[in-house]
Coordinates of N, CA, C and O and ligand atoms in Angstrom, one line a residue:
M1 N 310.1 229.9 120.4 CA 311.5 230.1 121.2 C 312.2 228.6 121.1 O 311.6 227.6 121.5
A2 N 313.3 229.0 121.0 CA 314.6 227.8 121.0 C 315.1 227.9 122.2 O 315.7 229.0 122.7
E3 N 314.9 227.1 122.8 CA 315.6 227.0 124.6 C 316.7 227.3 124.6 O 317.5 228.0 125.4
D4 N 317.6 226.9 123.7 CA 319.3 226.8 123.8 C 319.6 227.9 123.0 O 320.8 228.1 122.6
C5 N 318.7 229.0 122.5 CA 319.0 230.0 121.6 C 319.3 231.4 122.8 O 318.3 231.7 123.2
I6 N 320.5 231.9 122.7 CA 320.9 233.1 123.5 C 319.9 234.4 123.4 O 319.2 235.0 124.0
F7 N 319.7 234.6 121.8 CA 318.8 236.0 121.8 C 317.3 235.4 122.1 O 316.8 236.5 122.2
C8 N 316.8 234.3 121.6 CA 315.3 233.7 122.2 C 315.5 234.3 123.6 O 314.3 234.7 124.3
R9 N 316.5 233.8 124.5 CA 316.0 233.9 125.9 C 316.2 235.6 126.0 O 315.8 236.2 127.2
I10 N 317.0 236.2 125.7 CA 317.2 237.7 125.4 C 315.6 238.7 125.1 O 315.0 239.3 125.9
V11 N 315.3 238.0 124.0 CA 313.8 238.4 123.8 C 312.9 238.1 124.7 O 311.9 238.9 125.2
A12 N 312.8 236.8 125.4 CA 311.8 236.5 126.2 C 312.1 237.0 127.7 O 311.3 237.1 128.7
G13 N 313.2 237.8 127.8 CA 313.6 238.3 129.3 C 314.2 237.6 130.3 O 314.3 237.7 131.5
D14 N 314.3 236.4 129.6 CA 315.2 235.1 130.7 C 316.5 235.9 131.6 O 317.1 235.3 132.6
I15 N 317.2 236.2 130.3 CA 318.6 236.7 130.8 C 318.4 238.1 130.4 O 318.1 238.6 129.2
P16 N 319.5 238.9 131.2 CA 319.3 240.3 130.7 C 320.1 240.8 129.4 O 320.9 240.4 128.8
G17 N 319.4 241.7 128.8 CA 320.0 242.4 127.5 C 319.7 243.8 127.6 O 318.7 244.1 128.0
R18 N 320.5 244.8 127.0 CA 320.3 246.3 127.0 C 319.3 246.4 125.7 O 319.4 246.8 124.8
I19 N 317.9 246.4 126.0 CA 316.9 246.3 125.0 C 316.8 247.7 124.8 O 316.7 248.5 125.7
V20 N 317.0 248.2 123.2 CA 316.5 249.7 123.3 C 315.4 250.0 122.3 O 314.9 251.2 122.1
A21 N 314.9 249.2 121.7 CA 313.6 248.9 121.1 C 313.1 247.8 120.9 O 313.6 246.8 120.7
E22 N 311.6 247.9 120.4 CA 310.5 246.7 120.5 C 309.5 247.2 119.6 O 309.2 248.1 120.0
T23 N 309.5 246.1 118.5 CA 308.0 246.5 117.7 C 307.4 245.3 118.1 O 307.6 244.0 118.1
D24 N 306.2 245.0 117.1 CA 305.4 243.6 117.2 C 306.2 242.4 116.6 O 306.2 241.6 117.3
H25 N 307.2 242.7 115.9 CA 308.0 241.2 115.7 C 309.3 241.1 115.7 O 310.2 240.3 115.3
A26 N 309.8 242.6 116.2 CA 311.4 242.6 116.3 C 311.6 243.2 117.6 O 310.7 244.2 118.4
V27 N 312.8 242.8 118.2 CA 313.6 243.6 119.4 C 315.1 243.9 118.9 O 315.9 243.5 118.2
A28 N 315.5 245.2 119.4 CA 316.8 245.4 119.5 C 317.5 245.6 120.6 O 316.6 246.1 122.0
F29 N 318.5 245.2 120.8 CA 319.4 245.3 122.2 C 320.6 245.0 121.8 O 321.3 245.1 120.7
L30 N 321.7 245.8 123.0 CA 323.2 246.1 122.6 C 324.1 244.5 122.4 O 323.6 244.0 123.1
D31 N 325.0 244.9 121.5 CA 325.8 243.8 121.2 C 326.7 243.4 122.8 O 327.2 244.6 123.0
A32 N 327.1 242.4 123.3 CA 327.9 242.3 124.2 C 329.4 242.4 124.1 O 329.9 242.9 125.0
N33 N 329.3 242.1 122.6 CA 331.1 242.5 122.4 C 331.2 243.4 121.5 O 331.5 243.1 120.3
P34 N 330.7 244.6 121.5 CA 330.5 245.3 120.3 C 331.8 246.0 119.7 O 332.8 245.9 120.1
L35 N 331.5 246.2 118.4 CA 332.7 246.7 117.5 C 333.1 247.9 117.7 O 334.0 248.3 117.1
A36 N 331.8 248.7 118.1 CA 331.9 249.9 118.9 C 331.0 250.5 119.2 O 330.3 249.5 119.5
P37 N 331.2 251.8 120.2 CA 329.9 251.8 121.1 C 328.7 252.4 119.9 O 328.8 252.7 119.0
G38 N 327.7 251.5 120.8 CA 326.3 251.6 120.4 C 326.1 250.6 119.4 O 324.8 250.4 118.7
H39 N 327.1 249.8 119.2 CA 326.8 248.4 118.0 C 325.5 247.8 118.8 O 325.4 247.4 119.8
T40 N 324.4 247.7 118.0 CA 323.2 247.3 118.4 C 322.8 245.9 117.3 O 323.4 245.8 115.9
L41 N 322.0 245.0 117.9 CA 321.6 243.8 117.1 C 320.0 244.0 116.8 O 319.4 244.2 118.0
V42 N 319.6 243.9 115.7 CA 318.3 244.0 115.6 C 317.4 242.6 115.1 O 317.9 241.8 114.0
V43 N 316.9 241.7 116.1 CA 316.2 240.5 115.7 C 314.9 240.1 115.7 O 314.1 241.1 116.3
P44 N 314.6 239.0 115.0 CA 313.0 239.0 114.8 C 312.7 238.3 116.2 O 313.5 237.6 116.7
R45 N 311.3 238.4 116.9 CA 311.1 237.8 118.2 C 311.0 236.3 117.8 O 311.5 235.9 118.9
E46 N 310.5 235.3 116.8 CA 310.4 234.4 116.6 C 311.8 233.8 116.5 O 312.7 234.4 116.0
H47 N 312.1 232.4 116.7 CA 313.4 232.0 116.5 C 313.5 231.9 114.7 O 312.7 230.5 114.3
Y48 N 314.2 232.2 113.7 CA 314.7 231.4 112.9 C 316.1 232.0 112.3 O 317.0 232.7 112.4
A49 N 316.7 230.7 111.7 CA 318.5 230.6 111.9 C 318.6 231.9 110.8 O 319.5 232.3 110.6
R50 N 318.0 231.6 109.7 CA 318.4 232.1 108.5 C 317.3 233.4 108.1 O 316.2 233.2 108.3
L51 N 317.9 234.3 107.2 CA 316.8 235.3 107.1 C 315.6 235.2 105.8 O 314.4 235.4 106.2
D52 N 316.0 233.9 105.1 CA 315.1 233.4 104.4 C 313.8 232.7 104.7 O 312.8 232.3 104.2
E53 N 314.2 232.3 106.2 CA 313.0 231.8 106.8 C 312.2 232.5 107.4 O 310.8 232.3 108.0
I54 N 312.2 233.8 107.4 CA 311.5 234.6 108.1 C 310.1 234.8 107.1 O 310.4 235.4 105.9
P55 N 309.0 235.1 107.7 CA 307.6 235.1 106.9 C 307.6 236.7 106.5 O 308.4 237.5 106.9
A56 N 307.5 237.0 105.2 CA 307.2 238.4 104.7 C 306.9 239.8 105.6 O 307.8 240.5 105.7
E57 N 306.1 239.4 106.2 CA 305.5 240.7 107.2 C 306.5 240.5 108.6 O 306.5 241.8 108.5
E58 N 306.8 239.4 108.9 CA 307.8 239.6 109.9 C 309.2 240.4 109.4 O 309.8 241.0 110.0
A59 N 309.6 239.6 108.3 CA 310.7 240.6 108.1 C 310.8 242.1 107.5 O 311.8 242.8 107.5
A60 N 309.4 242.1 107.1 CA 309.2 243.7 106.4 C 309.2 244.8 108.0 O 309.9 245.5 108.1
D61 N 308.8 244.0 108.9 CA 308.8 244.7 110.5 C 310.1 244.7 110.9 O 310.7 245.8 111.6
L62 N 311.0 243.5 110.7 CA 313.0 243.9 110.9 C 313.2 244.8 110.2 O 314.0 245.7 111.1
F63 N 312.8 245.1 108.7 CA 313.7 245.9 108.4 C 313.3 247.4 108.7 O 313.8 248.5 108.6
A64 N 311.8 247.3 109.0 CA 311.2 248.6 109.4 C 312.0 249.3 110.6 O 312.5 250.3 110.9
A65 N 312.3 248.3 111.8 CA 312.8 248.6 113.2 C 314.5 249.0 112.7 O 314.7 249.7 113.4
V66 N 315.0 248.4 111.6 CA 316.1 248.5 111.3 C 316.4 250.0 110.8 O 317.2 251.0 111.2
H67 N 315.3 250.6 110.0 CA 315.3 251.8 109.5 C 315.1 253.1 110.4 O 315.9 253.8 110.2
E68 N 314.1 252.5 111.2 CA 313.8 253.7 112.2 C 315.0 253.5 113.5 O 315.4 254.8 113.8
L69 N 315.6 252.7 113.4 CA 316.5 252.9 114.8 C 317.8 253.2 114.3 O 319.0 253.7 114.8
T70 N 318.6 253.2 113.0 CA 319.7 253.8 112.1 C 320.3 254.9 112.5 O 320.9 254.9 113.3
D71 N 319.0 256.0 112.6 CA 319.5 257.0 113.3 C 319.5 257.2 114.5 O 320.3 258.3 114.7
S72 N 318.8 256.6 115.3 CA 319.2 256.7 116.7 C 320.4 256.3 117.1 O 321.0 257.0 117.8
V73 N 320.7 255.2 116.5 CA 321.9 254.4 117.3 C 323.0 255.5 116.8 O 323.9 255.9 117.5
E74 N 323.0 256.1 115.3 CA 323.9 256.9 114.8 C 323.9 258.1 115.6 O 325.0 258.7 116.2
G75 N 322.9 259.0 116.3 CA 323.0 259.9 116.9 C 323.4 259.8 118.4 O 324.2 260.6 118.9
A76 N 322.9 258.8 118.8 CA 323.2 258.3 120.5 C 324.7 258.5 120.7 O 325.2 258.8 121.8
V77 N 325.4 257.6 119.8 CA 327.0 257.8 119.9 C 327.7 259.1 118.8 O 328.9 258.5 119.2
D78 N 327.0 260.0 118.8 CA 327.6 261.0 117.7 C 328.6 260.2 116.4 O 329.6 260.8 116.5
A79 N 327.9 259.2 116.0 CA 328.6 258.7 115.0 C 328.7 259.4 113.8 O 327.6 260.4 113.3
D80 N 329.4 258.8 112.7 CA 329.4 259.6 111.2 C 328.5 258.8 110.3 O 328.4 259.5 109.3
A81 N 328.4 257.5 110.6 CA 327.9 256.6 109.6 C 327.6 255.2 110.2 O 328.0 254.9 111.2
V82 N 326.9 254.2 109.7 CA 326.7 253.1 110.2 C 326.8 252.2 109.3 O 326.4 252.1 108.1
S83 N 327.7 251.0 109.6 CA 327.6 249.6 108.7 C 326.3 248.8 109.2 O 326.1 248.6 110.5
I84 N 325.5 248.4 108.0 CA 324.6 247.6 108.5 C 324.5 246.4 107.7 O 324.6 246.4 106.5
G85 N 324.5 245.2 108.4 CA 324.5 243.9 107.7 C 324.1 242.6 108.3 O 324.0 242.8 109.8
I86 N 323.9 241.4 107.9 CA 323.8 240.4 108.5 C 324.6 239.5 108.0 O 324.9 239.1 106.8
N87 N 325.2 238.7 108.9 CA 326.2 237.1 108.3 C 325.0 236.4 108.4 O 324.8 235.4 109.1
D88 N 324.7 236.0 107.3 CA 323.7 235.2 106.7 C 324.0 233.4 106.3 O 324.4 233.4 105.4
G89 N 324.4 232.9 107.6 CA 324.8 231.4 107.3 C 326.5 231.3 108.0 O 326.8 232.5 108.0
E90 N 326.5 230.1 108.3 CA 328.0 230.0 109.0 C 329.2 230.1 108.0 O 329.8 231.0 108.7
A91 N 329.1 230.2 106.7 CA 330.3 230.3 105.7 C 330.5 231.9 106.0 O 331.4 232.6 105.8
A92 N 329.5 232.4 106.1 CA 329.2 234.2 106.3 C 329.9 234.7 107.7 O 329.7 236.1 107.8
G93 N 329.8 234.0 108.4 CA 330.8 234.3 109.8 C 329.6 234.5 111.2 O 329.7 234.6 112.0
Q94 N 328.3 233.8 110.2 CA 327.2 233.8 111.4 C 327.4 232.9 112.7 O 327.6 231.6 112.6
E95 N 327.6 232.9 114.1 CA 327.7 232.6 115.1 C 326.7 232.2 116.0 O 326.3 231.0 116.4
V96 N 325.8 233.3 116.0 CA 324.3 232.7 116.8 C 323.1 232.6 115.6 O 322.8 233.6 114.8
P97 N 322.8 231.1 115.6 CA 321.8 230.9 114.7 C 320.5 231.6 114.8 O 319.2 230.6 114.7
H98 N 320.3 232.6 115.2 CA 318.9 233.5 115.5 C 319.4 234.8 114.5 O 319.9 235.8 114.9
T99 N 318.6 234.9 113.0 CA 319.0 236.2 112.4 C 319.1 237.3 113.1 O 318.3 237.7 113.9
H100 N 320.2 237.9 112.8 CA 320.2 239.5 113.4 C 320.8 240.0 112.7 O 321.7 240.0 111.7
V101 N 320.4 241.6 112.6 CA 320.9 242.7 112.0 C 321.9 243.3 112.7 O 321.6 243.9 113.5
H102 N 323.1 243.6 112.4 CA 324.3 244.5 112.7 C 323.8 245.9 112.4 O 324.1 246.1 111.0
L103 N 324.0 246.9 113.4 CA 324.5 248.3 113.1 C 325.3 248.5 113.9 O 325.3 248.5 115.3
V104 N 326.4 248.8 113.0 CA 327.9 249.2 113.7 C 328.0 250.5 113.7 O 328.3 251.2 112.4
P105 N 327.8 251.8 114.5 CA 328.4 252.8 114.4 C 329.5 253.0 113.6 O 330.7 252.4 114.0
R106 N 329.7 254.1 112.7 CA 331.0 254.1 112.0 C 331.5 255.7 112.2 O 330.7 256.3 112.2
F107 N 333.0 256.0 112.6 CA 333.4 257.3 112.8 C 334.5 257.3 111.6 O 335.5 256.5 111.3
E108 N 334.8 258.4 111.3 CA 335.3 259.1 110.5 C 337.0 258.4 111.1 O 337.2 259.0 112.1
G109 N 337.7 257.7 110.3 CA 338.7 257.6 110.5 C 339.2 256.4 111.5 O 340.1 256.4 112.1
D110 N 338.3 255.3 111.5 CA 338.1 254.4 112.7 C 338.8 253.1 112.2 O 339.0 252.4 113.1
G111 N 339.4 253.3 111.0 CA 339.9 252.1 110.6 C 339.4 251.0 110.2 O 340.0 250.0 109.6
G112 N 338.0 250.8 110.4 CA 337.4 249.9 109.7 C 337.1 249.8 108.1 O 337.4 251.0 107.7
G113 N 336.7 248.8 107.8 CA 336.8 248.8 106.0 C 335.4 248.7 105.6 O 334.3 248.8 106.5
P114 N 334.7 248.6 104.3 CA 333.4 248.6 104.0 C 333.1 247.5 103.6 O 334.3 246.4 103.9
F115 N 332.0 247.0 103.3 CA 332.0 245.5 102.6 C 332.9 244.8 101.8 O 333.0 243.7 102.0
H116 N 333.4 245.8 101.0 CA 334.3 245.2 99.9 C 335.3 244.6 100.7 O 336.1 243.9 100.1
A117 N 335.6 245.3 101.8 CA 337.0 244.5 102.7 C 336.5 242.6 103.0 O 337.3 242.3 103.3
I118 N 335.3 242.6 102.8 CA 334.9 241.0 103.2 C 335.8 240.2 102.3 O 336.5 239.0 102.9
N119 N 336.1 240.5 101.0 CA 336.9 239.7 100.1 C 337.7 240.5 98.8 O 337.1 240.5 97.8
P120 N 338.7 241.5 99.5 CA 339.4 242.3 98.5 C 340.0 241.8 97.3 O 339.9 242.9 96.1
N121 N 340.2 240.2 97.5 CA 340.9 239.8 96.4 C 340.2 239.0 95.3 O 340.6 238.2 94.7
S122 N 338.7 239.1 95.6 CA 337.7 238.3 94.7 C 338.3 238.7 93.1 O 338.2 239.9 93.0
E123 N 338.0 237.7 92.5 CA 338.3 237.6 90.8 C 337.0 238.6 90.2 O 336.0 238.0 90.4
Q124 N 337.4 239.2 89.3 CA 336.3 240.2 89.0 C 335.6 239.4 87.5 O 336.3 238.8 86.6
P125 N 334.7 239.0 87.6 CA 333.9 238.1 86.5 C 333.6 238.6 85.2 O 333.3 240.0 85.3
S126 N 333.4 238.1 84.2 CA 333.6 238.9 83.0 C 332.0 238.8 82.4 O 331.2 238.6 83.2
D127 N 331.9 240.0 81.6 CA 330.3 239.9 81.4 C 329.2 238.9 81.1 O 328.1 238.9 81.6
A128 N 329.8 237.9 80.1 CA 329.1 236.7 80.2 C 328.6 236.1 81.4 O 327.7 235.6 81.6
E129 N 329.9 236.1 82.4 CA 329.4 235.4 83.9 C 328.6 236.3 84.4 O 327.5 235.4 85.0
L130 N 328.8 237.7 84.5 CA 327.8 238.6 85.0 C 326.3 238.2 84.6 O 325.5 238.2 85.2
D131 N 325.9 238.1 83.1 CA 324.9 237.9 82.6 C 324.5 236.4 83.2 O 323.2 236.3 83.5
E132 N 324.8 235.5 83.1 CA 324.6 234.0 83.5 C 324.1 234.2 85.2 O 323.3 233.5 85.4
I133 N 324.9 234.7 85.6 CA 324.4 235.0 87.5 C 323.2 235.9 87.3 O 322.3 235.2 88.2
A134 N 322.9 237.0 86.7 CA 321.7 237.5 86.8 C 320.5 236.7 86.3 O 319.7 236.6 87.3
D135 N 320.8 235.8 85.5 CA 320.1 234.9 84.8 C 319.6 234.0 85.9 O 318.1 234.0 86.4
A136 N 320.5 233.3 86.6 CA 320.2 232.4 87.6 C 319.4 233.0 89.1 O 318.3 232.2 89.3
I137 N 319.6 234.2 89.5 CA 319.2 234.8 90.1 C 317.5 235.2 90.1 O 316.8 234.8 90.8
R138 N 317.3 235.8 88.7 CA 316.2 235.7 88.1 C 315.3 234.6 88.3 O 314.1 234.5 88.6
D139 N 315.8 233.4 87.7 CA 314.9 231.9 87.5 C 315.0 231.3 89.0 O 314.1 230.4 89.2
A140 N 315.5 231.9 90.0 CA 315.8 230.9 91.2 C 314.5 231.1 91.7 O 313.8 232.1 91.9
Ligands
LIG1 P1 327.4 236.6 114.2 O1 328.7 236.7 114.3 O2 326.5 235.8 114.6 O3 326.6 237.6 113.3 O4 327.1 237.7 115.5 C1 326.8 237.3 116.5 C2 327.0 238.7 117.9 O5 326.2 238.2 118.6 C3 328.3 239.3 117.9 O6 328.1 240.8 117.6 C4 328.4 238.9 119.4 O7 329.2 239.6 119.7 C5 326.8 238.9 119.7 N1 326.7 238.2 121.2 C6 327.0 236.9 121.2 N2 326.4 236.6 122.6 C7 325.9 237.6 123.1 C8 324.8 237.6 124.0 O8 324.6 236.6 125.2 N3 324.5 239.0 124.1 C9 324.7 239.6 123.5 N4 323.9 240.9 123.6 N5 325.1 239.6 122.3 C10 325.7 238.6 121.9
LIG2 ZN1 316.6 232.2 119.1

């Protein structure tokens, strides 16, 4: 546990959080500043700042919790869909440095965008650039 981490303190029960589900390695609670009713955060119990720091078994459990909860969250607020995402790193907008998966209920006509709204003006790469990037990812 990181003493100065707000999510570690919620997991430990040191500060109140509206916990909605718990598994061996994951805890889910309502976001305090929701983007929509039912906005839920799913976090690993242990403190890992970035996704790639989470050991495989704990990451699998985290995703299993996301998989299980998505339907519950959508149904609880009678939503039409759910946006699921991680701001993985400061440049991606991560403010709390304890990995968390956002489940944001979505409603027809809610005015929100898809993930493509993150950078709608991004330049499209050429086929050669796409090949190069795919190679780099395979080799990483
Ligand atoms: P990030 O920008 O790091 O991906 O998202 C952090 C999220 O944590 C935000 O949606 C914010 O509303 C939420 N948050 C920040 N502080 C607290 C807190 O003390 N309790 C809860 N439940 N959520 C918080
Ligand atoms: Zn933490």
